[in-house]
PDB file of C-alpha atoms and ligand atoms in Angstrom:
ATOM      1  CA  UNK A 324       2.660  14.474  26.893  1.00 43.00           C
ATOM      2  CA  UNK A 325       4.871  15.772  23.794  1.00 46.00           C
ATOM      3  CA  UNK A 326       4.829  13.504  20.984  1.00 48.00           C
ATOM      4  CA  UNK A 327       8.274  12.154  20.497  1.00 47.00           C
ATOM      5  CA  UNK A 328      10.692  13.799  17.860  1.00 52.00           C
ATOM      6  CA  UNK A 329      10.312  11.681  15.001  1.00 49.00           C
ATOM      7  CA  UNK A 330      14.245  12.114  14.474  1.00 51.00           C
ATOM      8  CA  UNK A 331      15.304  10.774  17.460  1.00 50.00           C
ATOM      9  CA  UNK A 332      13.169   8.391  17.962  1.00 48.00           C
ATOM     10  CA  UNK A 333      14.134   4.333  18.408  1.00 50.00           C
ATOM     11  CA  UNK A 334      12.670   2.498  15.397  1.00 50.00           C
ATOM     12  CA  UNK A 335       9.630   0.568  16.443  1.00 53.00           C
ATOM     13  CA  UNK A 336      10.808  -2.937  17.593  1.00 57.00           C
ATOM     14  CA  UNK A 337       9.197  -5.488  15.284  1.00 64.00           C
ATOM     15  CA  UNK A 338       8.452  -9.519  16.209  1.00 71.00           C
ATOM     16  CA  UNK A 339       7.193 -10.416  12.673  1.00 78.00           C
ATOM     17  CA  UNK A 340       9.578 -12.617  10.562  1.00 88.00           C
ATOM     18  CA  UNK A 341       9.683 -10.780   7.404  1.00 87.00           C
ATOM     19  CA  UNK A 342      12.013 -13.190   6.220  1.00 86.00           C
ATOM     20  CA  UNK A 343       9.852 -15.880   6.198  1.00 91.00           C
ATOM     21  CA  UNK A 344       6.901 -14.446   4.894  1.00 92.00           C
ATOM     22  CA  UNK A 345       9.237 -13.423   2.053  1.00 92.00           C
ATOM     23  CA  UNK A 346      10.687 -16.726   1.630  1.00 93.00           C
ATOM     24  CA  UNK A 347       7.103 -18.459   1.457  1.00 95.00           C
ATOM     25  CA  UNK A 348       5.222 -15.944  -1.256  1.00 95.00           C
ATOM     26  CA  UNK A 349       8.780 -16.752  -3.352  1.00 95.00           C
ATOM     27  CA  UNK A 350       8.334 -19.976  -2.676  1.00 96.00           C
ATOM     28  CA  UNK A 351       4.666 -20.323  -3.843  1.00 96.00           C
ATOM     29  CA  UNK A 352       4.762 -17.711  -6.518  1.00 96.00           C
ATOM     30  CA  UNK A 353       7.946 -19.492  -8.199  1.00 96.00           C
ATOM     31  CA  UNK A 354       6.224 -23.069  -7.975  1.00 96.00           C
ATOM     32  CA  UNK A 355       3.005 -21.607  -9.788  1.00 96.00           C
ATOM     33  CA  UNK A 356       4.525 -19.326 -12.168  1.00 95.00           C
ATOM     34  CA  UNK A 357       7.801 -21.876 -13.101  1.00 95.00           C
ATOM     35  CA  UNK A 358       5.419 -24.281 -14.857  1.00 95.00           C
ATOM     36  CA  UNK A 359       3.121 -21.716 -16.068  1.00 95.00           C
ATOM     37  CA  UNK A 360       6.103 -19.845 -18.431  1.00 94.00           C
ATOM     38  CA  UNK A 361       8.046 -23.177 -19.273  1.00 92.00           C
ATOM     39  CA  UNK A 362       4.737 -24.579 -20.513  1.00 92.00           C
ATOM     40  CA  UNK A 363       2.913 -21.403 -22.264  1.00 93.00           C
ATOM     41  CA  UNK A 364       5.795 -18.992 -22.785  1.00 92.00           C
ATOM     42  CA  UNK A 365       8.365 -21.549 -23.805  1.00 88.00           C
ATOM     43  CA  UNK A 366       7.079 -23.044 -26.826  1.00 86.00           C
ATOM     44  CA  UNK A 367       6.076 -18.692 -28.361  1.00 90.00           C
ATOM     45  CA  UNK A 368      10.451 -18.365 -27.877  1.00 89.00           C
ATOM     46  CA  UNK A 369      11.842 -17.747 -31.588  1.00 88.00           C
ATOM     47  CA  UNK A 370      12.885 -19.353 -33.434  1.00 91.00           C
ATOM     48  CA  UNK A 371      10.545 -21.617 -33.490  1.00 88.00           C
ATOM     49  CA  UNK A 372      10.388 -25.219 -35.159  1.00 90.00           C
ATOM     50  CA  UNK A 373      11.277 -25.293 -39.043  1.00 92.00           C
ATOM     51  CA  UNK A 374      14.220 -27.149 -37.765  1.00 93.00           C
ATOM     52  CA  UNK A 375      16.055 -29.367 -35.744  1.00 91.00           C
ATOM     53  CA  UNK A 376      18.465 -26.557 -34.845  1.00 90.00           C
ATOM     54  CA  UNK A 377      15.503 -23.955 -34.373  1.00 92.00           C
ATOM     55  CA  UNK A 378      13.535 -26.879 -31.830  1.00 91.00           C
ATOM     56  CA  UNK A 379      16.573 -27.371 -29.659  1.00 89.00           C
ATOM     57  CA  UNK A 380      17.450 -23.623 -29.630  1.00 89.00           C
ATOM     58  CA  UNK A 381      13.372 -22.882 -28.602  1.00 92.00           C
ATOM     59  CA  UNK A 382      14.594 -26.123 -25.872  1.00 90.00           C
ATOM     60  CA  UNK A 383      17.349 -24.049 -24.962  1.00 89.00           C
ATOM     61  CA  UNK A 384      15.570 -20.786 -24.054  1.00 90.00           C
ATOM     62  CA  UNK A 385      12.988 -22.650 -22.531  1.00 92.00           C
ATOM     63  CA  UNK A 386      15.154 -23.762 -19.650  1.00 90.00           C
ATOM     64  CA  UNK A 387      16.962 -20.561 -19.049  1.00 89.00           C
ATOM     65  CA  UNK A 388      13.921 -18.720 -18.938  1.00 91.00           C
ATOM     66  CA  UNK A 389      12.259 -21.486 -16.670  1.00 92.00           C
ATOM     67  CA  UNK A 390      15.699 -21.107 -14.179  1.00 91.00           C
ATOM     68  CA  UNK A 391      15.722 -17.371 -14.163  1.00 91.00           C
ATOM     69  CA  UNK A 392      11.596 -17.178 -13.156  1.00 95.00           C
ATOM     70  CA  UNK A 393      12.078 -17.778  -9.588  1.00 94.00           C
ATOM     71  CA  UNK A 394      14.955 -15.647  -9.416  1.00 92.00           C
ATOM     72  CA  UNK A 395      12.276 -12.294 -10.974  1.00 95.00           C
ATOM     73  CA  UNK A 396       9.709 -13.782  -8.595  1.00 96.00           C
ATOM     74  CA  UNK A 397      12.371 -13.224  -5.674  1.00 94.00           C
ATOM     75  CA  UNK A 398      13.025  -9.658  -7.104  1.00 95.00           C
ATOM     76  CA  UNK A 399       9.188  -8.945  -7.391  1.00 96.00           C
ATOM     77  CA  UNK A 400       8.265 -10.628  -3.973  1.00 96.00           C
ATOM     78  CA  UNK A 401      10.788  -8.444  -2.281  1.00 93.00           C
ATOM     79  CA  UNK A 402      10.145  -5.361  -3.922  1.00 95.00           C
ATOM     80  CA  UNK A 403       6.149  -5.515  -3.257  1.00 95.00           C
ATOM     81  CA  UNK A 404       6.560  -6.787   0.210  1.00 94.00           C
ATOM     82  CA  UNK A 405       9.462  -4.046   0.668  1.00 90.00           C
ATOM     83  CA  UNK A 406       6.805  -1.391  -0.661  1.00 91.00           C
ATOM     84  CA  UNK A 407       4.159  -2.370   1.738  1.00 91.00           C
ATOM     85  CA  UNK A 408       5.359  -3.825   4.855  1.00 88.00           C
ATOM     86  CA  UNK A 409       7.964  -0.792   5.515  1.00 83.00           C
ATOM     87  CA  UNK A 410       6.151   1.676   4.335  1.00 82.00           C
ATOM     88  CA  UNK A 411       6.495   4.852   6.315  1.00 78.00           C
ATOM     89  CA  UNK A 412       3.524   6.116   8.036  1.00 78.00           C
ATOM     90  CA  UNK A 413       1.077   9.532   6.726  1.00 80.00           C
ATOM     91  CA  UNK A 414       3.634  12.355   7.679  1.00 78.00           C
ATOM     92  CA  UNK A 415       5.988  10.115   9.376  1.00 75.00           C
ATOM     93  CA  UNK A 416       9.006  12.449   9.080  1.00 72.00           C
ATOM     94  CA  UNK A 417      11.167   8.857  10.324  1.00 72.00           C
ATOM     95  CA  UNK A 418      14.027   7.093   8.341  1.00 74.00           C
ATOM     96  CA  UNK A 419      13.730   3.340   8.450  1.00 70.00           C
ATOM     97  CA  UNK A 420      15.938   1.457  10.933  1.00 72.00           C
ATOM     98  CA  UNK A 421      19.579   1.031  10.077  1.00 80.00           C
ATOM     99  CA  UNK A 422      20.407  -1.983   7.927  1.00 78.00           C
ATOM    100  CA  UNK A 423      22.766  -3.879   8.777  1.00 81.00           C
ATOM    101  CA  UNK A 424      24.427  -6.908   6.737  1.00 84.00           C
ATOM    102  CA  UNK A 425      23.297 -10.338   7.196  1.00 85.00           C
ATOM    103  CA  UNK A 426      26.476 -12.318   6.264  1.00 90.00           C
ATOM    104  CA  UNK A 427      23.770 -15.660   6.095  1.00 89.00           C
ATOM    105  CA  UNK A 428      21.713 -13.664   3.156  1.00 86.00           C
ATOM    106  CA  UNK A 429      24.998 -12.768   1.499  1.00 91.00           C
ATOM    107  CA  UNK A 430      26.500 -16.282   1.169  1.00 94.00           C
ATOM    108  CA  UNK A 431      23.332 -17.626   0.438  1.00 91.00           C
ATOM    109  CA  UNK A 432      22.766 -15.206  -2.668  1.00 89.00           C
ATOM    110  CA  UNK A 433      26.672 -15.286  -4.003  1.00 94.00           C
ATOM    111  CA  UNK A 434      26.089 -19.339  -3.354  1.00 96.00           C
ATOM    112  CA  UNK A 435      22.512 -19.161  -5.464  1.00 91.00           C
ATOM    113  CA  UNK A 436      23.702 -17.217  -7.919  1.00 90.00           C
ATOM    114  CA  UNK A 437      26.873 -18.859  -8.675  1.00 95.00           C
ATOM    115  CA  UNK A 438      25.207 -22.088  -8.922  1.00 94.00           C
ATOM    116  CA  UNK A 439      23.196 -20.505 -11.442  1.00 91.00           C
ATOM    117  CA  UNK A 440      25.247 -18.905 -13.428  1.00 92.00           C
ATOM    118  CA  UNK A 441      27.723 -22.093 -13.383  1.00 95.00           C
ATOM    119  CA  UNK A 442      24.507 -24.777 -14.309  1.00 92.00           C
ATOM    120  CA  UNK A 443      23.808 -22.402 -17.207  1.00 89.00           C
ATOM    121  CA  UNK A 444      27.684 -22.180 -18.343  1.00 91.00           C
ATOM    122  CA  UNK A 445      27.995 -26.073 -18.456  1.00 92.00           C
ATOM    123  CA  UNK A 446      24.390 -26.486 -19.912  1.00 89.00           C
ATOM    124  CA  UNK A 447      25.281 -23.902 -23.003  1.00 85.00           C
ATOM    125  CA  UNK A 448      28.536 -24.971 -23.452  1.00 85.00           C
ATOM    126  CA  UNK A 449      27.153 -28.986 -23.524  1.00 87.00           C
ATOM    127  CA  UNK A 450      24.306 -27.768 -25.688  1.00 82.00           C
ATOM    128  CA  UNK A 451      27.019 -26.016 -28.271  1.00 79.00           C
ATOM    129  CA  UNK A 452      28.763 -28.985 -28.204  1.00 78.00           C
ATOM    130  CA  UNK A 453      26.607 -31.506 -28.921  1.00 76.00           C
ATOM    131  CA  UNK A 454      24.672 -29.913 -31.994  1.00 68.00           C
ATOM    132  CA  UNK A 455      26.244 -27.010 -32.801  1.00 65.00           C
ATOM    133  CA  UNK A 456      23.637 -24.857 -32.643  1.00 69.00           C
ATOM    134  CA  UNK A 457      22.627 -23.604 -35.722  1.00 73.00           C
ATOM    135  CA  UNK A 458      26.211 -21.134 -35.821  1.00 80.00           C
ATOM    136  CA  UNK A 459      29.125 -21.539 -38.267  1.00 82.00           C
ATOM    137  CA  UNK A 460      32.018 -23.270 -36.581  1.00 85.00           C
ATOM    138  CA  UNK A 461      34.933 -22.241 -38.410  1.00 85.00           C
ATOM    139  CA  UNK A 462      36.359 -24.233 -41.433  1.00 87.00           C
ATOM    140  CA  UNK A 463      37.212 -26.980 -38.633  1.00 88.00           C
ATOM    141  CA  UNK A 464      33.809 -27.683 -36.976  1.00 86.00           C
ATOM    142  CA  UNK A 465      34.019 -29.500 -33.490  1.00 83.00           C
ATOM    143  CA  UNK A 466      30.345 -30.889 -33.687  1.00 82.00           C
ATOM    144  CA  UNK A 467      29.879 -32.693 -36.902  1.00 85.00           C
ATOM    145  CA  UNK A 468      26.413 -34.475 -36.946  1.00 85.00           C
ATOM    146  CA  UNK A 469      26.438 -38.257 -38.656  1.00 85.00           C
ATOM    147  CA  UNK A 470      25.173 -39.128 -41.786  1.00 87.00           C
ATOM    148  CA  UNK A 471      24.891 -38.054 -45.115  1.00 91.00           C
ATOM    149  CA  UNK A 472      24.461 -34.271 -45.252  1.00 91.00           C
ATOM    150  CA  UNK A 473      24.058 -32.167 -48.554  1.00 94.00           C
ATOM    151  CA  UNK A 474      26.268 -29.114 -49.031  1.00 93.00           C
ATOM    152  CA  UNK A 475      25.041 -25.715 -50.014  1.00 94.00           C
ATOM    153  CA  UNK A 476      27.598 -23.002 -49.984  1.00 93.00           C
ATOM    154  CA  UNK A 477      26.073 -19.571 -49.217  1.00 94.00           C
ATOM    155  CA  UNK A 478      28.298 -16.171 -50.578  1.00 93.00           C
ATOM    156  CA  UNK A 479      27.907 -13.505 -49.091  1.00 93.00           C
ATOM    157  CA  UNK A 480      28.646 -10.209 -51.607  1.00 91.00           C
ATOM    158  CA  UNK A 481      27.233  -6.722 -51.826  1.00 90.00           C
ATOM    159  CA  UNK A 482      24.435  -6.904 -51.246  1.00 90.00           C
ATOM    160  CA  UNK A 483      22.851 -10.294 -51.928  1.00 93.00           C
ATOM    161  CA  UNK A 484      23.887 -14.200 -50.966  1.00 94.00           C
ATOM    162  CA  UNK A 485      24.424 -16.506 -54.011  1.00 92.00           C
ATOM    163  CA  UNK A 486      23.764 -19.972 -53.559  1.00 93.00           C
ATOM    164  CA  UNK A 487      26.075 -22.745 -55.059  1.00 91.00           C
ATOM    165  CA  UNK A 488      24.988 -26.233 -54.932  1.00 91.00           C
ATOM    166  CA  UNK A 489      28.673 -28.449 -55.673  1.00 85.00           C
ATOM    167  CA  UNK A 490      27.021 -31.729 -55.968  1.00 86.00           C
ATOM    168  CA  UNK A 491      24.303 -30.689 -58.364  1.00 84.00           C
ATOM    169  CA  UNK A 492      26.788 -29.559 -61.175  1.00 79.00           C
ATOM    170  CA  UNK A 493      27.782 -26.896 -59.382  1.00 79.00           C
ATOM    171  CA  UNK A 494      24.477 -24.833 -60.002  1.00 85.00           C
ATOM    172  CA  UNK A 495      23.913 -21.619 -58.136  1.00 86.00           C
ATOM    173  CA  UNK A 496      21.039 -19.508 -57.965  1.00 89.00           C
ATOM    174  CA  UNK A 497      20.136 -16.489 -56.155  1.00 89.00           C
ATOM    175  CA  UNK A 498      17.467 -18.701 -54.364  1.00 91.00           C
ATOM    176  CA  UNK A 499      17.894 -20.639 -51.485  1.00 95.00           C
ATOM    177  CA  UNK A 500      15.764 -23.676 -51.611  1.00 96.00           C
ATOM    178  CA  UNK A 501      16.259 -26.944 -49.184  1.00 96.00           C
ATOM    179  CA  UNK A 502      14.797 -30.567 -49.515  1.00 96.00           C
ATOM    180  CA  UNK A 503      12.977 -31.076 -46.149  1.00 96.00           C
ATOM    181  CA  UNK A 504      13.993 -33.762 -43.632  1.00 95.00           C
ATOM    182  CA  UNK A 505      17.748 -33.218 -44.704  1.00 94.00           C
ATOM    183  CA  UNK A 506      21.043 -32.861 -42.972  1.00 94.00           C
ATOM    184  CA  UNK A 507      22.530 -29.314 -44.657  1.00 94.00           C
ATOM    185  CA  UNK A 508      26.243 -28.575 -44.781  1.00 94.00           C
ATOM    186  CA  UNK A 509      26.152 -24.556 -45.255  1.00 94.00           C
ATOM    187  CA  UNK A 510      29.808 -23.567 -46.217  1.00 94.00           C
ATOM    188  CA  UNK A 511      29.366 -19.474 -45.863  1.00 95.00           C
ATOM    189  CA  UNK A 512      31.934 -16.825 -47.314  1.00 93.00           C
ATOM    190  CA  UNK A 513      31.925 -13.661 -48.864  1.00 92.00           C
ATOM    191  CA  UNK A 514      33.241 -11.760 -51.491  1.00 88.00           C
ATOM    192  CA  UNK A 515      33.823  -8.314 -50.167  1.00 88.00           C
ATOM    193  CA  UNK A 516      32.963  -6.916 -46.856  1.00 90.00           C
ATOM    194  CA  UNK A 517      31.826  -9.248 -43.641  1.00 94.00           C
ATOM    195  CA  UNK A 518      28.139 -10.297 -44.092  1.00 95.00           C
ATOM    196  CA  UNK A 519      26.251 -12.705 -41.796  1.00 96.00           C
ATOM    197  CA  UNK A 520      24.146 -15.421 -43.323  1.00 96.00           C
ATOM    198  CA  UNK A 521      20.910 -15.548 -40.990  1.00 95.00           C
ATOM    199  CA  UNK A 522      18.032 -18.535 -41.814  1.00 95.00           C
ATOM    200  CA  UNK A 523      15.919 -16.913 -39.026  1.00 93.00           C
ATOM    201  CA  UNK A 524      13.169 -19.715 -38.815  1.00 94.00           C
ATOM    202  CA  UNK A 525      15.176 -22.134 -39.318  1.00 94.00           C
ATOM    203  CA  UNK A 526      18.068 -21.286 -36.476  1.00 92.00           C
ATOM    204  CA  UNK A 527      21.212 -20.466 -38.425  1.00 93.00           C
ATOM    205  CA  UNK A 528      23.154 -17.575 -38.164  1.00 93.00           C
ATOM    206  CA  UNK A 529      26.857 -17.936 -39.665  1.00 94.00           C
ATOM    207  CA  UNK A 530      29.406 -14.923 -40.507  1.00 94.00           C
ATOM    208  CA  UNK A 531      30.205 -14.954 -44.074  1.00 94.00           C
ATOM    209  CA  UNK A 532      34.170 -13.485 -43.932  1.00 93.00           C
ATOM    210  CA  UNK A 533      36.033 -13.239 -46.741  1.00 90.00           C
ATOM    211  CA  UNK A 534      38.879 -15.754 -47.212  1.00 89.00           C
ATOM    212  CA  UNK A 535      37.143 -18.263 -44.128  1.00 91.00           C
ATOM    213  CA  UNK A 536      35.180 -21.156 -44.973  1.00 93.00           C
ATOM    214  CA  UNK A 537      32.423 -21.008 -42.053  1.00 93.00           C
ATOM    215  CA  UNK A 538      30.562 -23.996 -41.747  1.00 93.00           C
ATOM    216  CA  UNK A 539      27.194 -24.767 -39.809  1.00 93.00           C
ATOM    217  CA  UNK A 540      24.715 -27.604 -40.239  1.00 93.00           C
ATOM    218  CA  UNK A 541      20.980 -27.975 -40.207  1.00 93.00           C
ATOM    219  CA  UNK A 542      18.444 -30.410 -40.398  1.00 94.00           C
ATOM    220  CA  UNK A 543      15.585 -29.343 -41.861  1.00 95.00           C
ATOM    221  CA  UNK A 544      11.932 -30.725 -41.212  1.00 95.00           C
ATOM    222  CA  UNK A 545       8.662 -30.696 -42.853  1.00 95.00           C
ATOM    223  CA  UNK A 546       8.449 -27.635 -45.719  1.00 96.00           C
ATOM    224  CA  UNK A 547       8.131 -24.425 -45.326  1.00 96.00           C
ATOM    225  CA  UNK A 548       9.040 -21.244 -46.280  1.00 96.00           C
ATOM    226  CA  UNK A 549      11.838 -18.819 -43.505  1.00 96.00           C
ATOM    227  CA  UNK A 550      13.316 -15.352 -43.929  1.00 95.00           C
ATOM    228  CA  UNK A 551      17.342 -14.625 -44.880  1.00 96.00           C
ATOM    229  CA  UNK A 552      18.582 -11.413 -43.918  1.00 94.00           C
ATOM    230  CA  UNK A 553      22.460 -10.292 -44.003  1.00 96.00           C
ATOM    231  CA  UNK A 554      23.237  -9.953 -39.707  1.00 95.00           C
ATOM    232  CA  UNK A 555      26.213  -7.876 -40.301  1.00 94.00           C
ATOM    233  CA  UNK A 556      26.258  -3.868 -41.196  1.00 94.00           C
ATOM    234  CA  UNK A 557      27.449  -4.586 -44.507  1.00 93.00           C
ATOM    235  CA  UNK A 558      27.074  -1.185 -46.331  1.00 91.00           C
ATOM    236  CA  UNK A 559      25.106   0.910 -47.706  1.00 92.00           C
ATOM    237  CA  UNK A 560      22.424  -1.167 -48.603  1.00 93.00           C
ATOM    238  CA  UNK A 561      22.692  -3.856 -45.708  1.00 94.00           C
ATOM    239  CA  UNK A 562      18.820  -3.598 -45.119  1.00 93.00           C
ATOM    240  CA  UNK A 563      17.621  -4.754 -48.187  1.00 93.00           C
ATOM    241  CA  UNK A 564      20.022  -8.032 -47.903  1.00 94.00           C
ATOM    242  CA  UNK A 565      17.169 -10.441 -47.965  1.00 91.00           C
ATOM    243  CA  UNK A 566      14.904 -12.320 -49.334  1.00 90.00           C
ATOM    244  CA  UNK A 567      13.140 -15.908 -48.366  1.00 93.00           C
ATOM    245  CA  UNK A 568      14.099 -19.366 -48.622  1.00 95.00           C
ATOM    246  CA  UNK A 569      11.773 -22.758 -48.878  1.00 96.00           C
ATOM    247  CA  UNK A 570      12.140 -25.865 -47.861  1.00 97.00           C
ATOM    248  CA  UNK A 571      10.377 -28.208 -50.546  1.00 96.00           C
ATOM    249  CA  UNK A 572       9.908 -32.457 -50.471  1.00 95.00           C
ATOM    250  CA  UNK A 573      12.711 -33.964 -52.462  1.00 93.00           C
ATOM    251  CA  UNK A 574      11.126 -34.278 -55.394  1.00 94.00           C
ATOM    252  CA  UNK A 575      10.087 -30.778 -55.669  1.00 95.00           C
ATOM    253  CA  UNK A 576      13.722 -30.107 -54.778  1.00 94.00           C
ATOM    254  CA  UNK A 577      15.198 -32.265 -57.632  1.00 93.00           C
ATOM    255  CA  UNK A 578      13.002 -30.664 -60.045  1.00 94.00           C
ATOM    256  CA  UNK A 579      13.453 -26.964 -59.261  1.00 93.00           C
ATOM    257  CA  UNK A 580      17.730 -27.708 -59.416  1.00 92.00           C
ATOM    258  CA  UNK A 581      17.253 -29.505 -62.781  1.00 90.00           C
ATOM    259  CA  UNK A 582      14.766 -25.942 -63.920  1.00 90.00           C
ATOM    260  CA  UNK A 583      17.633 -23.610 -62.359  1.00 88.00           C
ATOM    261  CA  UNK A 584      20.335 -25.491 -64.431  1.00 85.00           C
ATOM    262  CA  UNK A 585      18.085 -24.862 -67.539  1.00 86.00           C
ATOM    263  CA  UNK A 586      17.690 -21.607 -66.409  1.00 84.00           C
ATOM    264  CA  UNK A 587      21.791 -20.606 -65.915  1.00 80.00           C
ATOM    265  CA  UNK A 588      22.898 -23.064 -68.332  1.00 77.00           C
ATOM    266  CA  UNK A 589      23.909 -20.268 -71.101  1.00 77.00           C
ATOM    267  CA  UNK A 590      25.941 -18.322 -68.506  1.00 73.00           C
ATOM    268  CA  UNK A 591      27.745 -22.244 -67.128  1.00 71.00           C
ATOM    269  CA  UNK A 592      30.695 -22.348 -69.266  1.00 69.00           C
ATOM    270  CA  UNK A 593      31.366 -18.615 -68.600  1.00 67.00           C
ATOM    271  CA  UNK A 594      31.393 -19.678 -65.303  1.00 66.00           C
ATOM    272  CA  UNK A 595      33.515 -22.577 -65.194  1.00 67.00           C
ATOM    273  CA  UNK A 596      35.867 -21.002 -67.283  1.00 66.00           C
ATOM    274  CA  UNK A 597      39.659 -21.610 -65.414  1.00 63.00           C
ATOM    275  CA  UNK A 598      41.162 -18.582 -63.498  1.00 59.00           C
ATOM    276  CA  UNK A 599      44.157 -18.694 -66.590  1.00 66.00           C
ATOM    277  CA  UNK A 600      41.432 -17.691 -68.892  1.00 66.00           C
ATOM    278  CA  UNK A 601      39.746 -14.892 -66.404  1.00 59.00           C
ATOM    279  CA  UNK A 602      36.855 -16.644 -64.971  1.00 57.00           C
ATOM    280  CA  UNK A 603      36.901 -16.868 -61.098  1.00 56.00           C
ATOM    281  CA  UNK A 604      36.143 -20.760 -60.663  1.00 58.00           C
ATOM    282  CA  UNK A 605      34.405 -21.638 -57.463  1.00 65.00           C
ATOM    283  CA  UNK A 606      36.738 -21.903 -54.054  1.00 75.00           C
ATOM    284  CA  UNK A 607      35.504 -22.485 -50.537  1.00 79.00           C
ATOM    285  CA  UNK A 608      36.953 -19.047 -49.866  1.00 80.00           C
ATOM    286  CA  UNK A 609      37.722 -15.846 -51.369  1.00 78.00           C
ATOM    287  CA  UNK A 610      39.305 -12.471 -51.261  1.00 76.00           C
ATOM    288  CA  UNK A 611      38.486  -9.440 -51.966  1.00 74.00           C
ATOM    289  CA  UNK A 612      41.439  -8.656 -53.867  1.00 68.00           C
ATOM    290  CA  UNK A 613      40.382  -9.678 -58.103  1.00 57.00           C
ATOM    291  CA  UNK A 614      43.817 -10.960 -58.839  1.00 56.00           C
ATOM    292  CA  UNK A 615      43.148 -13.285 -55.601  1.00 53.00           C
ATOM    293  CA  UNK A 616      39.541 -14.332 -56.087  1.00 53.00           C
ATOM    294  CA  UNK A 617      39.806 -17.985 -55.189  1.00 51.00           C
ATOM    295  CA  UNK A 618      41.518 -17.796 -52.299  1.00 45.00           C
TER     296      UNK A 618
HETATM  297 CU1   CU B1690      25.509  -8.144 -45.839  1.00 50.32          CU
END
């Protein structure tokens, strides 16, 4: 008997439910590996825990990475059982049958995945809302936390940040140093070009724009020290915009702002000196233009 033409020849009928067995190892993979990545992935998720912000943003990711597992264990599942339940035989010369569409798989994906994608919209959005997560909301914020709060405002110039600290007689310092367990009002602008103020540990990234006053809270925790780096191509020496931050007990806090005024205090009246007599007071905003500094 010839042996059939490969080309022409009906594909092999087949009584196995692929679907199910594809359904089940999702099923079981997702329900092992779900746990397995909220509880030992989530908590290694930047940015980690120096603060309130940083927590619920490590919260955040934690969840969407937990909701999108069982959608990469579909995509695995599928692609493994694809690549070795059809795979063609030694010198089979055969295409696979013809595929045809499944209108129930269809629904049921643009169903799945616009539940998804919905779930996650309404989650971020209520998450944004509700804490303001750690990035400057304008000069109007929408999600102002309660309670006393202490205002630091960050300026942004080429290329460093300055730090200015209004209620402690104005003192700035090239330093940023917190007291820990506080509420911090950041008020972030820039002299010159568009900089972005990043606290990496500690979950604040703001865009310092000249003439805006961009504000974003944090709450900071125990002490510790965290990175700032300038987020925003800023010129020609953008990647040396950095340098560290601590967060110190109150006490420690107090004294190191009553040393920095010590420190500055030859330079204060020059810098208090009124715009009439061509010093460049302190504004919540300025432009780059000199004859409109305070904005
Ligand atoms: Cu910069």
């Amino acid at each position: 008997m010839a042996a059939a033409d490969p080309n022409t020849a009906a594909p092999p009928s087949d009584s196995t439910n692929h679907g199910l067995r594809v359904v089940l190892a999702w099923l079981i993979l997702s329900a092992i590996a779900t746990p397995l990545v909220a509880i030992y992935v989530g908590p290694l998720i930047p940015p980690g825990n120096a603060s309130t912000q940083a927590t619920e943003q490590v919260f955040d990711n934690t969840w969407m990475l937990g909701v999108i597992t069982p959608v990469i264990c579909l995509l695995v599942v599928f692609f493994a059982y694809g690549l070795l339940s059809f795979r063609a035989a030694p010198g089979a010369a055969v295409d696979g049958p013809p595929l045809r569409n499944d209108s129930r798989i269809q629904l049921l994906w643009m169903i799945g995945t616009g539940l998804i994608v919905l779930f996650l919209a309404g989650f971020g959005t209520y998450e944004l809302v509700q804490n303001g997560a750690g990035g400057g909301q304008g000069p109007n914020p929408i999600a102002v936390p309660v309670g006393p709060k202490l205002q630091v405002q960050v300026i942004g110039q080429q290329w460093q940040f300055t730090y200015r600290y209004p209620t402690f007689h104005g003192l700035e310092s090239n330093q940023l140093v917190l007291p820990a367990h506080t509420y911090i009002e950041l008020h972030v602008t820039s002299l010159d070009a568009v900089h972005s103020f990043w606290a990496y540990e500690l979950g604040v990234k703001a865009d310092a724009n000249p003439g805006v006053d961009n504000v974003a809270y944090v709450q900071t925790k125990d002490p510790t020290t965290f990175h700032v780096r300038c987020a925003e191509l800023c010129g020609l020496w953008h990647p040396y915009m950095f340098n560290n931050g601590r967060v110190v007990d109150s006490g420690q806090f107090r004294a190191w702002a009553v040393q920095q005024e010590q420190l500055y205090a030859s330079i204060k009246p020059f810098m208090d000196k009124p715009e009439s007599q061509g010093g460049a007071p302190y504004a919540k905003t300025y432009l780059p233009e000199p004859d409109r500094r305070a904005g």
